[in-house]
Short mmCIF file of C-alpha atoms and ligand atoms in Angstrom, two decimals:
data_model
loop_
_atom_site.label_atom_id
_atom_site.label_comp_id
_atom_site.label_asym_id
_atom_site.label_seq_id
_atom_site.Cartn_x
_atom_site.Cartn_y
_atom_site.Cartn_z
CA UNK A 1 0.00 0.00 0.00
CA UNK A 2 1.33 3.13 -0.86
CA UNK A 3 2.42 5.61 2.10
CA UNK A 4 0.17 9.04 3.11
CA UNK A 5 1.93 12.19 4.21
CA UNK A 6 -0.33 12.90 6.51
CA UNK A 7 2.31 16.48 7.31
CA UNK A 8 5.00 17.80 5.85
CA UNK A 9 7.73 15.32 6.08
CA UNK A 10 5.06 12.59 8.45
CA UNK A 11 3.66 9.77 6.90
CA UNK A 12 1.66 7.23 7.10
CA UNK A 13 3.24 3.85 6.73
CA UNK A 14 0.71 1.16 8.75
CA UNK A 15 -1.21 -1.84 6.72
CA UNK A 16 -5.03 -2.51 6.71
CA UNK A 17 -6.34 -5.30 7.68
CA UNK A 18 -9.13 -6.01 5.82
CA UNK A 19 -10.21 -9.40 7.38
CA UNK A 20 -9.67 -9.13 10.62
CA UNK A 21 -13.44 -10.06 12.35
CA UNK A 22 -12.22 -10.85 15.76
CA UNK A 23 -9.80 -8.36 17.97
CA UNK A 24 -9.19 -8.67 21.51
CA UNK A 25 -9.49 -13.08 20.86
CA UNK A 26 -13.31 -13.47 20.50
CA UNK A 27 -14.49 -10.61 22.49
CA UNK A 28 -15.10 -7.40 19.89
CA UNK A 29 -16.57 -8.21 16.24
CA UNK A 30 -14.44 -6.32 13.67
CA UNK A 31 -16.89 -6.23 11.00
CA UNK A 32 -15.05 -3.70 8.97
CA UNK A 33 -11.84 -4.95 9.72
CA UNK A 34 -9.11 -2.65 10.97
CA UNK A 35 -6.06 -0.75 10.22
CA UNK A 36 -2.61 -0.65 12.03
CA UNK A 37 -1.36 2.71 11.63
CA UNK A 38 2.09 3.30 12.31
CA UNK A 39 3.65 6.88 11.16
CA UNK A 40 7.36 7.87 10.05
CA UNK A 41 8.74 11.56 10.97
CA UNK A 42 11.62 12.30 8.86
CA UNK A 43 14.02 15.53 10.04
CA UNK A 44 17.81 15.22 10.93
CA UNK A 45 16.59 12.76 12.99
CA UNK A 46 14.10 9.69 12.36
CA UNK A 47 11.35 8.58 14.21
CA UNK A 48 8.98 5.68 13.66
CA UNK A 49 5.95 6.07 15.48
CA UNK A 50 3.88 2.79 16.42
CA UNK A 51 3.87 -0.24 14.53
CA UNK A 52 2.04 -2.97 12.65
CA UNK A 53 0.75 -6.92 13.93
CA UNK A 54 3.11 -9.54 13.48
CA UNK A 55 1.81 -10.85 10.03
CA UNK A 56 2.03 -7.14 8.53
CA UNK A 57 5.46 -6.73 9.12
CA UNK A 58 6.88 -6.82 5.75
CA UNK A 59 4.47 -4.48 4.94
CA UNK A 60 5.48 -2.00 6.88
CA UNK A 61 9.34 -2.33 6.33
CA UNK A 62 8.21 -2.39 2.55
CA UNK A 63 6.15 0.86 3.09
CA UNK A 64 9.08 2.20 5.74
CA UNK A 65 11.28 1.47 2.29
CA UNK A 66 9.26 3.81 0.23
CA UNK A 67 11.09 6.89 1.93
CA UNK A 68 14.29 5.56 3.71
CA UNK A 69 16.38 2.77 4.40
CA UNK A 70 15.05 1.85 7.82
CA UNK A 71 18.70 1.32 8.77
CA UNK A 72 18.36 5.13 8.95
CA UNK A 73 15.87 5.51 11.97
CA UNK A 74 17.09 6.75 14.86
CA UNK A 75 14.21 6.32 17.30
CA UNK A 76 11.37 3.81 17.36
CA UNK A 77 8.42 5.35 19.80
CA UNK A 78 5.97 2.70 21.59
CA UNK A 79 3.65 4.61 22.44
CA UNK A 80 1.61 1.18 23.69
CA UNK A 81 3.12 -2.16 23.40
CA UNK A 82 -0.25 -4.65 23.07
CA UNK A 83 0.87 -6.92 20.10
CA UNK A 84 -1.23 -5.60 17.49
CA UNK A 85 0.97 -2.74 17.14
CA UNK A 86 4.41 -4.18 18.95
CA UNK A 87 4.15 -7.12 16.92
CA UNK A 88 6.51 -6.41 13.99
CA UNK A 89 9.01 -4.61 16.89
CA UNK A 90 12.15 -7.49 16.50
CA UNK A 91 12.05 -7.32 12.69
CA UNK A 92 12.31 -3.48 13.29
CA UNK A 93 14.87 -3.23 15.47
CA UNK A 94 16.89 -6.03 13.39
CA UNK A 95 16.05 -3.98 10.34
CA UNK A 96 17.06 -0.51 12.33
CA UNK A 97 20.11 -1.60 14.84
CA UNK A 98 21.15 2.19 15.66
CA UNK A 99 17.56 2.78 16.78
CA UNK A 100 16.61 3.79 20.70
CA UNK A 101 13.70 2.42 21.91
CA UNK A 102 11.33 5.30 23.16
CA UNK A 103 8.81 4.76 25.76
CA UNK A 104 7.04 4.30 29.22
CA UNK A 105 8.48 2.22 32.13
CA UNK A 106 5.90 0.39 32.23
CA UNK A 107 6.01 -0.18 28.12
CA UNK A 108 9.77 -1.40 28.49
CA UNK A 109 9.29 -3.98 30.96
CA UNK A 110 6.37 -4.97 29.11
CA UNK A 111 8.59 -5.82 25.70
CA UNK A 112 11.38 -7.41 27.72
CA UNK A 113 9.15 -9.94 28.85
CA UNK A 114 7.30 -10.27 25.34
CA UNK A 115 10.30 -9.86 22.83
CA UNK A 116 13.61 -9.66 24.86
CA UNK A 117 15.06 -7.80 22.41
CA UNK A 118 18.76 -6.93 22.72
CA UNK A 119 18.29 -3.06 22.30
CA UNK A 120 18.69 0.21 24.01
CA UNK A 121 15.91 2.10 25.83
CA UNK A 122 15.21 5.78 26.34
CA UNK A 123 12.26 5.83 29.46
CA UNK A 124 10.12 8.99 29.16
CA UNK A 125 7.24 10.42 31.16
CA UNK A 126 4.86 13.14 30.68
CA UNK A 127 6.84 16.72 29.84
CA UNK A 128 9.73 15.08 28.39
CA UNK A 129 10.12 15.26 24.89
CA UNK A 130 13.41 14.67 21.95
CA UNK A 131 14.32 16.72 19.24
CA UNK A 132 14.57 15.53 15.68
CA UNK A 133 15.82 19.01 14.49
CA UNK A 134 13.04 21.12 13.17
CA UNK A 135 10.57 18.73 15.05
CA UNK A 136 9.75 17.77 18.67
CA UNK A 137 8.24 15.15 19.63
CA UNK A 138 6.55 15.39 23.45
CA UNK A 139 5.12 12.39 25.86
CA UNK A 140 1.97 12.69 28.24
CA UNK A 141 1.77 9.31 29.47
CA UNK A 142 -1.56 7.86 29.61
CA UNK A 143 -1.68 4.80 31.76
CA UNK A 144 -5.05 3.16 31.63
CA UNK A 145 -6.25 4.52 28.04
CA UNK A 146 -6.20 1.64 28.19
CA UNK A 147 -3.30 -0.28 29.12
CA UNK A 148 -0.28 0.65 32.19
CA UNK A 149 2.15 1.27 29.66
CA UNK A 150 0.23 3.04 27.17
CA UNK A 151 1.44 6.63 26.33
CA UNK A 152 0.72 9.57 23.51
CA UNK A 153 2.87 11.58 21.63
CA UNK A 154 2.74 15.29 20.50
CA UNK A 155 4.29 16.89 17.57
CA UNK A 156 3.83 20.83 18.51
CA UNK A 157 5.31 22.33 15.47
CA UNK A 158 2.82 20.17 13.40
CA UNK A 159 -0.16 20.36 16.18
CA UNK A 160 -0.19 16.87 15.58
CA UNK A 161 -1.07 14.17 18.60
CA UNK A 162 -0.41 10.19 17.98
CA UNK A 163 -2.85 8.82 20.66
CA UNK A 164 -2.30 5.29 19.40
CA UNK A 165 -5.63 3.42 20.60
CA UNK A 166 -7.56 6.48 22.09
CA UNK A 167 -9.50 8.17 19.29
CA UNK A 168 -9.21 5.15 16.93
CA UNK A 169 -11.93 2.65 14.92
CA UNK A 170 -11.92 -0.79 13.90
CA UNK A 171 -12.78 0.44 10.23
CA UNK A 172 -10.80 -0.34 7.10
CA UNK A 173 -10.70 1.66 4.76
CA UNK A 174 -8.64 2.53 1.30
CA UNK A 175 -8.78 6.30 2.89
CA UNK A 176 -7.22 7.66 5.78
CA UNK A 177 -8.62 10.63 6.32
CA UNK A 178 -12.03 11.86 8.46
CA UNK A 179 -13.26 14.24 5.50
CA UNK A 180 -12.76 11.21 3.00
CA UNK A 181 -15.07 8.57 4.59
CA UNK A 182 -19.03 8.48 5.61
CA UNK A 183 -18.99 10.70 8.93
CA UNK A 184 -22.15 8.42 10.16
CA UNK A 185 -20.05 5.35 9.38
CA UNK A 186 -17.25 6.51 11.08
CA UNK A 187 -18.93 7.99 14.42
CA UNK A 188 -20.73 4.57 14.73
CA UNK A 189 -16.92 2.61 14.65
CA UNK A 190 -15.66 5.13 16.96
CA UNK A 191 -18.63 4.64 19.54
CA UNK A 192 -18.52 0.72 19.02
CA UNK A 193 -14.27 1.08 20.42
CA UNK A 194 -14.89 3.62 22.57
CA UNK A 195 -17.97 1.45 24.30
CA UNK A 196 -15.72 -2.19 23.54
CA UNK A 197 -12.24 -0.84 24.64
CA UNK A 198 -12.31 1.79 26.47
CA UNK A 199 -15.76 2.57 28.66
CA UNK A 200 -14.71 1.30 32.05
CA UNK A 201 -11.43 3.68 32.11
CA UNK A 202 -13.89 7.03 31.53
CA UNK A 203 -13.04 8.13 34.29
CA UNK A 204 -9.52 8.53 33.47
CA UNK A 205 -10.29 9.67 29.58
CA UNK A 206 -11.92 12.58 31.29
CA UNK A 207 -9.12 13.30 33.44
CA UNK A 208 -7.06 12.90 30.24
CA UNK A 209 -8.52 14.98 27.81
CA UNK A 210 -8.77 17.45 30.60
CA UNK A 211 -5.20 17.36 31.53
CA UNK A 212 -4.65 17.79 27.86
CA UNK A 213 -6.41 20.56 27.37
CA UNK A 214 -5.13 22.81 30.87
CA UNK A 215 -0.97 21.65 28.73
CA UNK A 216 -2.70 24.37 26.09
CA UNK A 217 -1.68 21.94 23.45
CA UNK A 218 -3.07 23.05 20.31
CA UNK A 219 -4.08 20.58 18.15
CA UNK A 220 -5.35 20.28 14.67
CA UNK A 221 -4.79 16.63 13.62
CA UNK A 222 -5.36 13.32 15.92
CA UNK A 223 -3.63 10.10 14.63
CA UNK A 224 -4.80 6.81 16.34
CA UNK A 225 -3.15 3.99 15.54
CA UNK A 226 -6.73 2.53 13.97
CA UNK A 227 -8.53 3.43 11.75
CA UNK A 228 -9.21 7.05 10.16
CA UNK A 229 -7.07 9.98 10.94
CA UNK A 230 -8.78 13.00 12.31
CA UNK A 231 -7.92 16.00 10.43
CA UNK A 232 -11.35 18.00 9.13
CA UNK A 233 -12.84 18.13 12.58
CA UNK A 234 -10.37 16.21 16.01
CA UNK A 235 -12.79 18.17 18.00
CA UNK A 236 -15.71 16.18 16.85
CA UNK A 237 -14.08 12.72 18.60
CA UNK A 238 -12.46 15.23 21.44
CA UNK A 239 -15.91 16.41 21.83
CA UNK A 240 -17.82 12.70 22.02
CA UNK A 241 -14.78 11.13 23.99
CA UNK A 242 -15.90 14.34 26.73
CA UNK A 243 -19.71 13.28 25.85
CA UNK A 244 -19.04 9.57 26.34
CA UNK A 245 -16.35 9.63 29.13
CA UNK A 246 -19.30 11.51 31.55
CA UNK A 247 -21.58 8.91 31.04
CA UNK A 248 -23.51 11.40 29.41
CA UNK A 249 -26.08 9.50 26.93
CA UNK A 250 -28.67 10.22 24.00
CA UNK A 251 -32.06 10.20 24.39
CA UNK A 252 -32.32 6.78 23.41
CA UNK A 253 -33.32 3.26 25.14
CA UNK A 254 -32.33 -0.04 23.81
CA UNK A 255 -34.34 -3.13 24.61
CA UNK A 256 -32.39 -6.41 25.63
CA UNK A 257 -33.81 -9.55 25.37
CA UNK A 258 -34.14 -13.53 24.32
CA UNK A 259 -37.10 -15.01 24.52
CA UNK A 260 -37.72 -19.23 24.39
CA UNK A 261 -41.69 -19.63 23.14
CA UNK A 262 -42.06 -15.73 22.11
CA UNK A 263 -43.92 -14.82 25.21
CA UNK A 264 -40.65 -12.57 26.85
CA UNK A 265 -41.23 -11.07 22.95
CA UNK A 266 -44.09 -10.49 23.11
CA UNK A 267 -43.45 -8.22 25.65
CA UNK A 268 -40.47 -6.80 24.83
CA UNK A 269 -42.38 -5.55 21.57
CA UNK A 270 -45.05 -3.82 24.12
CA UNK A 271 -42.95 -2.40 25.56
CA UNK A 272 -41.08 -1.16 22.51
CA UNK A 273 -44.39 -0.06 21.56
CA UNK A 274 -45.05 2.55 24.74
CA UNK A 275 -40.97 3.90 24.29
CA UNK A 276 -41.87 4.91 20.84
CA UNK A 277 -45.08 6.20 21.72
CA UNK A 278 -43.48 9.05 23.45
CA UNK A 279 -41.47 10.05 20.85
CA UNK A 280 -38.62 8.09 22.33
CA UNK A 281 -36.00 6.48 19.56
CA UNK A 282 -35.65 2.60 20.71
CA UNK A 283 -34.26 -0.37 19.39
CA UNK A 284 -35.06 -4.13 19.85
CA UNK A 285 -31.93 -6.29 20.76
CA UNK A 286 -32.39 -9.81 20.79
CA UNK A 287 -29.49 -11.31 22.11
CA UNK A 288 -29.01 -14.46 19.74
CA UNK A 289 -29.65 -12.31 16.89
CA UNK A 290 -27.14 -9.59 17.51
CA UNK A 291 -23.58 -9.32 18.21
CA UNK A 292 -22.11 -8.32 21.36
CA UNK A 293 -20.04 -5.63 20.15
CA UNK A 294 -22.57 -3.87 18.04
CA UNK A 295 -25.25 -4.50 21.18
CA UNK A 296 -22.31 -2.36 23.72
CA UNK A 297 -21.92 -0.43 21.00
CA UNK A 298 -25.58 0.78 20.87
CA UNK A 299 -25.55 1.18 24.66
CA UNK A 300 -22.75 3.93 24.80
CA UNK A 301 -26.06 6.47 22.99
CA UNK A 302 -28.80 4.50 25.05
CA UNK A 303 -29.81 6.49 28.68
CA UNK A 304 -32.27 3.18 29.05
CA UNK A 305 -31.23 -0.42 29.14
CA UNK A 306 -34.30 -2.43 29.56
CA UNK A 307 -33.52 -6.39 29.43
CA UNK A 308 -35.75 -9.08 29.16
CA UNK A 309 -35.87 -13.08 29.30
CA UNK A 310 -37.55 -16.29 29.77
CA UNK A 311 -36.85 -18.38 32.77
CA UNK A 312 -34.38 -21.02 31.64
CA UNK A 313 -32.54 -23.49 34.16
CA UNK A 314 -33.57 -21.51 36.83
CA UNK A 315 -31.78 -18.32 35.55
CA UNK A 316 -31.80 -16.23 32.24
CA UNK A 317 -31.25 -17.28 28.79
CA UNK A 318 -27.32 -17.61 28.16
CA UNK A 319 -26.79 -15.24 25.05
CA UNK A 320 -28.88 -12.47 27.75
CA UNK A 321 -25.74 -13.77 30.62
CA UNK A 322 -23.18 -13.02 27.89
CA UNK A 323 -24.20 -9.53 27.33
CA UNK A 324 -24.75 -8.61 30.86
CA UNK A 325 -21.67 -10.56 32.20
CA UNK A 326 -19.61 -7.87 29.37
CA UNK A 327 -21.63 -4.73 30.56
CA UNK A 328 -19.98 -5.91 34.06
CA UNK A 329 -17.15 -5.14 32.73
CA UNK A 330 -17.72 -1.68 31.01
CA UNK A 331 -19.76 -0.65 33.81
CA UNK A 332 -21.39 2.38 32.02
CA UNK A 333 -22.57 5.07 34.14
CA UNK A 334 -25.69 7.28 34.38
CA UNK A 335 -28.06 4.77 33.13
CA UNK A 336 -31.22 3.78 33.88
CA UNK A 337 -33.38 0.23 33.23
CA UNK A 338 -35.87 -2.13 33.96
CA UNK A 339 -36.57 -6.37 34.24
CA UNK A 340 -38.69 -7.85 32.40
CA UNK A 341 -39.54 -11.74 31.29
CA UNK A 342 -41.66 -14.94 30.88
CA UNK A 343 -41.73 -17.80 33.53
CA UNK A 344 -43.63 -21.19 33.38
CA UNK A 345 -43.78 -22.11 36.92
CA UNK A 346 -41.02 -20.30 38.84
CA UNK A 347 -40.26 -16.67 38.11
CA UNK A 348 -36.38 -16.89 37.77
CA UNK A 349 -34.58 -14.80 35.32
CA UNK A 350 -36.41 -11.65 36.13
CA UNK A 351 -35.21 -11.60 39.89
CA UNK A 352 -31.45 -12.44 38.56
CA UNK A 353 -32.05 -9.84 35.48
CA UNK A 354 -32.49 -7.42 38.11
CA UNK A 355 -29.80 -8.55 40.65
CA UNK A 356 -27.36 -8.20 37.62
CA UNK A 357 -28.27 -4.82 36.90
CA UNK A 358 -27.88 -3.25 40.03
CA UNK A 359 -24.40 -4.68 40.48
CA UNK A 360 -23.31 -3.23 36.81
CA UNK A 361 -24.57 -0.20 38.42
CA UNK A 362 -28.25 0.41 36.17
CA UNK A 363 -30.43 2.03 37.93
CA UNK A 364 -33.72 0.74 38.15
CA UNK A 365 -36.46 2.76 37.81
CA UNK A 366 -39.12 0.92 37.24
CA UNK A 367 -40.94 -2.30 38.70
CA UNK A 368 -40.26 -5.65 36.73
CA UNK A 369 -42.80 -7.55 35.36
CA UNK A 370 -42.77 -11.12 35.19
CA UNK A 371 -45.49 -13.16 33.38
CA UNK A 372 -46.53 -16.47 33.90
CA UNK A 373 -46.61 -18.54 31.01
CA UNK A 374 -47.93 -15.91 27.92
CA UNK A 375 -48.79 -12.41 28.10
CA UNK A 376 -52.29 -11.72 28.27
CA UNK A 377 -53.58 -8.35 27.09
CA UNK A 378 -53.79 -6.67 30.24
CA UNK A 379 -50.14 -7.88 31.04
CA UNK A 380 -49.47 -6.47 27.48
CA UNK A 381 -50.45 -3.20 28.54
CA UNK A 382 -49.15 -3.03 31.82
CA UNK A 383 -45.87 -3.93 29.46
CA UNK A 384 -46.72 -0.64 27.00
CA UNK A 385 -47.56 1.57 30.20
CA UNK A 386 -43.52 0.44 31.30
CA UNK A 387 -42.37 1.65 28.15
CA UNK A 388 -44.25 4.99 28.17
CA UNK A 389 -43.01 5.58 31.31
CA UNK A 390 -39.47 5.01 31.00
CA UNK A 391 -39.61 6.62 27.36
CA UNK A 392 -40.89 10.38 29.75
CA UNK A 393 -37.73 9.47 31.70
CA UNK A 394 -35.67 9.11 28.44
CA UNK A 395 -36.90 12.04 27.02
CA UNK A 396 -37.09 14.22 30.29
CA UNK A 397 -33.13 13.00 30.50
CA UNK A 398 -34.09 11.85 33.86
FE1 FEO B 401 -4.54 -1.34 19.50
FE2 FEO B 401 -4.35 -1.75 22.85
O1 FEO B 401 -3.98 -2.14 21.07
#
């Protein structure tokens, strides 16, 4: 693939991954694959910022190759050493023996242990930065965003920030740039990794973006190492990482549910029925019929999580345990929800449903309703009436 200069004399030298469906082993769906995007600063000095998997990394020598020998690079940053992007590290530093190793403490005792490499390390921390000559390159360490070591980088003279995984999307794409791609397209992938990756560290992307923005750094480009770069508008993703990192949510509600004989369907579809009737955007989840990722994904806009399930072994359907056991993870914040489900002769799953989401920390606003057997009309109501009155919450941003 053919390099991007992304600024004068910085390029883009990573490798798409088209086919990549599963990231993270099984846990987040990559439906539109991913990039790994690693970036070359040429000035007296060299710098390679980030790299590529394991399996790209002749790739990204080859693409390295397009503009230098990469015996020529002085410094290789890590700004995060997770293998997707330390993966093709030995080749580099075989291919590169005079380059220094840049990075966080926590980042080089992290690639001992993977790689071992035989190679000389520079240990930064936030406010210390190197010159390449006419370029700088600063480090603001950002442990938790979302691993210990993981750490950006700050090009003033170019306002250019290299956030590696903060800011980025699982999207391939044969463009790099935000005014080049479908903006809906590309909000959606960025809300699906920040919901996936990195919603139970909000606290500290808050803290983050507010320590970045009391440094005074002025910024006009942000390039993650996935996905698209952010040139036409970084404060659109500064803005939603703010948005999402408060727990701050749309007025939406997103319905949760499996169902055995239709019955818990039945209901979640009434109560569908009474969100919408309030004007109240909504969306019907079934569990088995949706993926995990794009289910969190949806959550991150959603103020309401209402779930729903039949009574099955004494508990709730297992797709219904595999969402809820991931949102116990993430944790989101400022949300509110409600049980709901179908029982035949002991009312199980609702109880648990509601057990579960007081301990991800939902809160529940509303009564649960459990039916015995199938919903009769008046249970159907009662199931519409729930609705409605979690859609006034919704849309009262209650
Ligand atoms: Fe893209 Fe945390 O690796």
């Amino acid at each position: 693939m053919d390099v991007v200069e992304i600024k004068p004399k910085v390029h883009w030298v990573g490798a798409v991954d088209w086919n990549l469906r599963y990231f993270h082993g099984p846990t987040y769906y990559t439906h539109r694959g991913t990039t790994y995007n690693s970036y070359l600063i040429q000035d007296e000095k060299i710098a390679l910022v980030d790299g590529v998997y394991e399996p790209f990394q002749d790739e990204l020598l080859e693409n390295i190759g397009q503009l230098i020998d990469p015996a020529d690079i002085d410094y290789i940053i890590v700004n995060h050493i997770e293998p997707d992007h330390s993966g093709a590290l030995p080749k580099v530093v075989a291919a590169a023996p005079n380059a220094k190793i840049i990075c966080s403490q926590k980042a080089k005792d992290g690639l001992e242990k993977y790689y071992g490499m035989d190679v000389e390390y520079r240990v930064v921390k936030t406010g210390d930065e190197i010159s390449l000559g006419s370029k700088t390159v600063k480090f603001i360490l950002a442990p938790m965003l979302h691993w210990p070591d993981s750490m950006f980088s700050y090009v003033p003279e170019d306002k250019l920030l290299l956030p590696n995984d903060a800011f980025g999307q699982h999207y391939a794409s044969s463009f790099r740039f935000d005014d080049q791609v479908d903006n809906h397209v590309l909000m959606e992938e960025a809300a699906r990794y920040y919901a996936n990756i990195l919603l139970p560290f909000s606290k500290l992307v808050a803290k983050k973006i507010e320590e970045i923005i009391g440094m005074g750094l002025e910024i006009d480009m942000i390039a993650p190492s996935h996905g698209i770069i952010w040139r036409q508008n970084p404060g659109q993703i500064l803005e939603a990482y703010t948005r999402w990192a408060r727990g701050e949510a749309g007025h939406k509600a997103v319905i949760l549910y499996d169902t055995m004989w239709n019955s818990t369907e039945s209901m979640a579809k009434a109560i569908l029925d009474g969100i919408i009737a309030e004007g109240v955007e909504a969306q019907l989840c079934k569990a088995s019929a949706t993926n995990t990722t794009e289910v969190i994904g949806e959550l991150l806009e959603a103020k309401a999580v209402l779930v729903g399930s039949s009574t099955f072994h004494g508990d709730y359907l297992p797709p219904v345990a595999t969402i809820l056991d991931e949102l116990s993870g993430l944790k989101p914040q400022n949300r509110i929800g409600m049980a709901f489900g179908s029982y035949g002769w002991r009312s199980e799953a609702v109880p648990h449903i509601e057990q579960m989401l007081t301990e991800i920390g939902i809160e529940l606003v509303h009564d649960s309703l459990a039916v015995n057997w199938r919903p009769n009309d008046e249970e159907l109501a009662k199931c519409r009436e729930a609705g409605a009155a979690i859609g006034k919450l919704v849309k009262a941003g209650k």
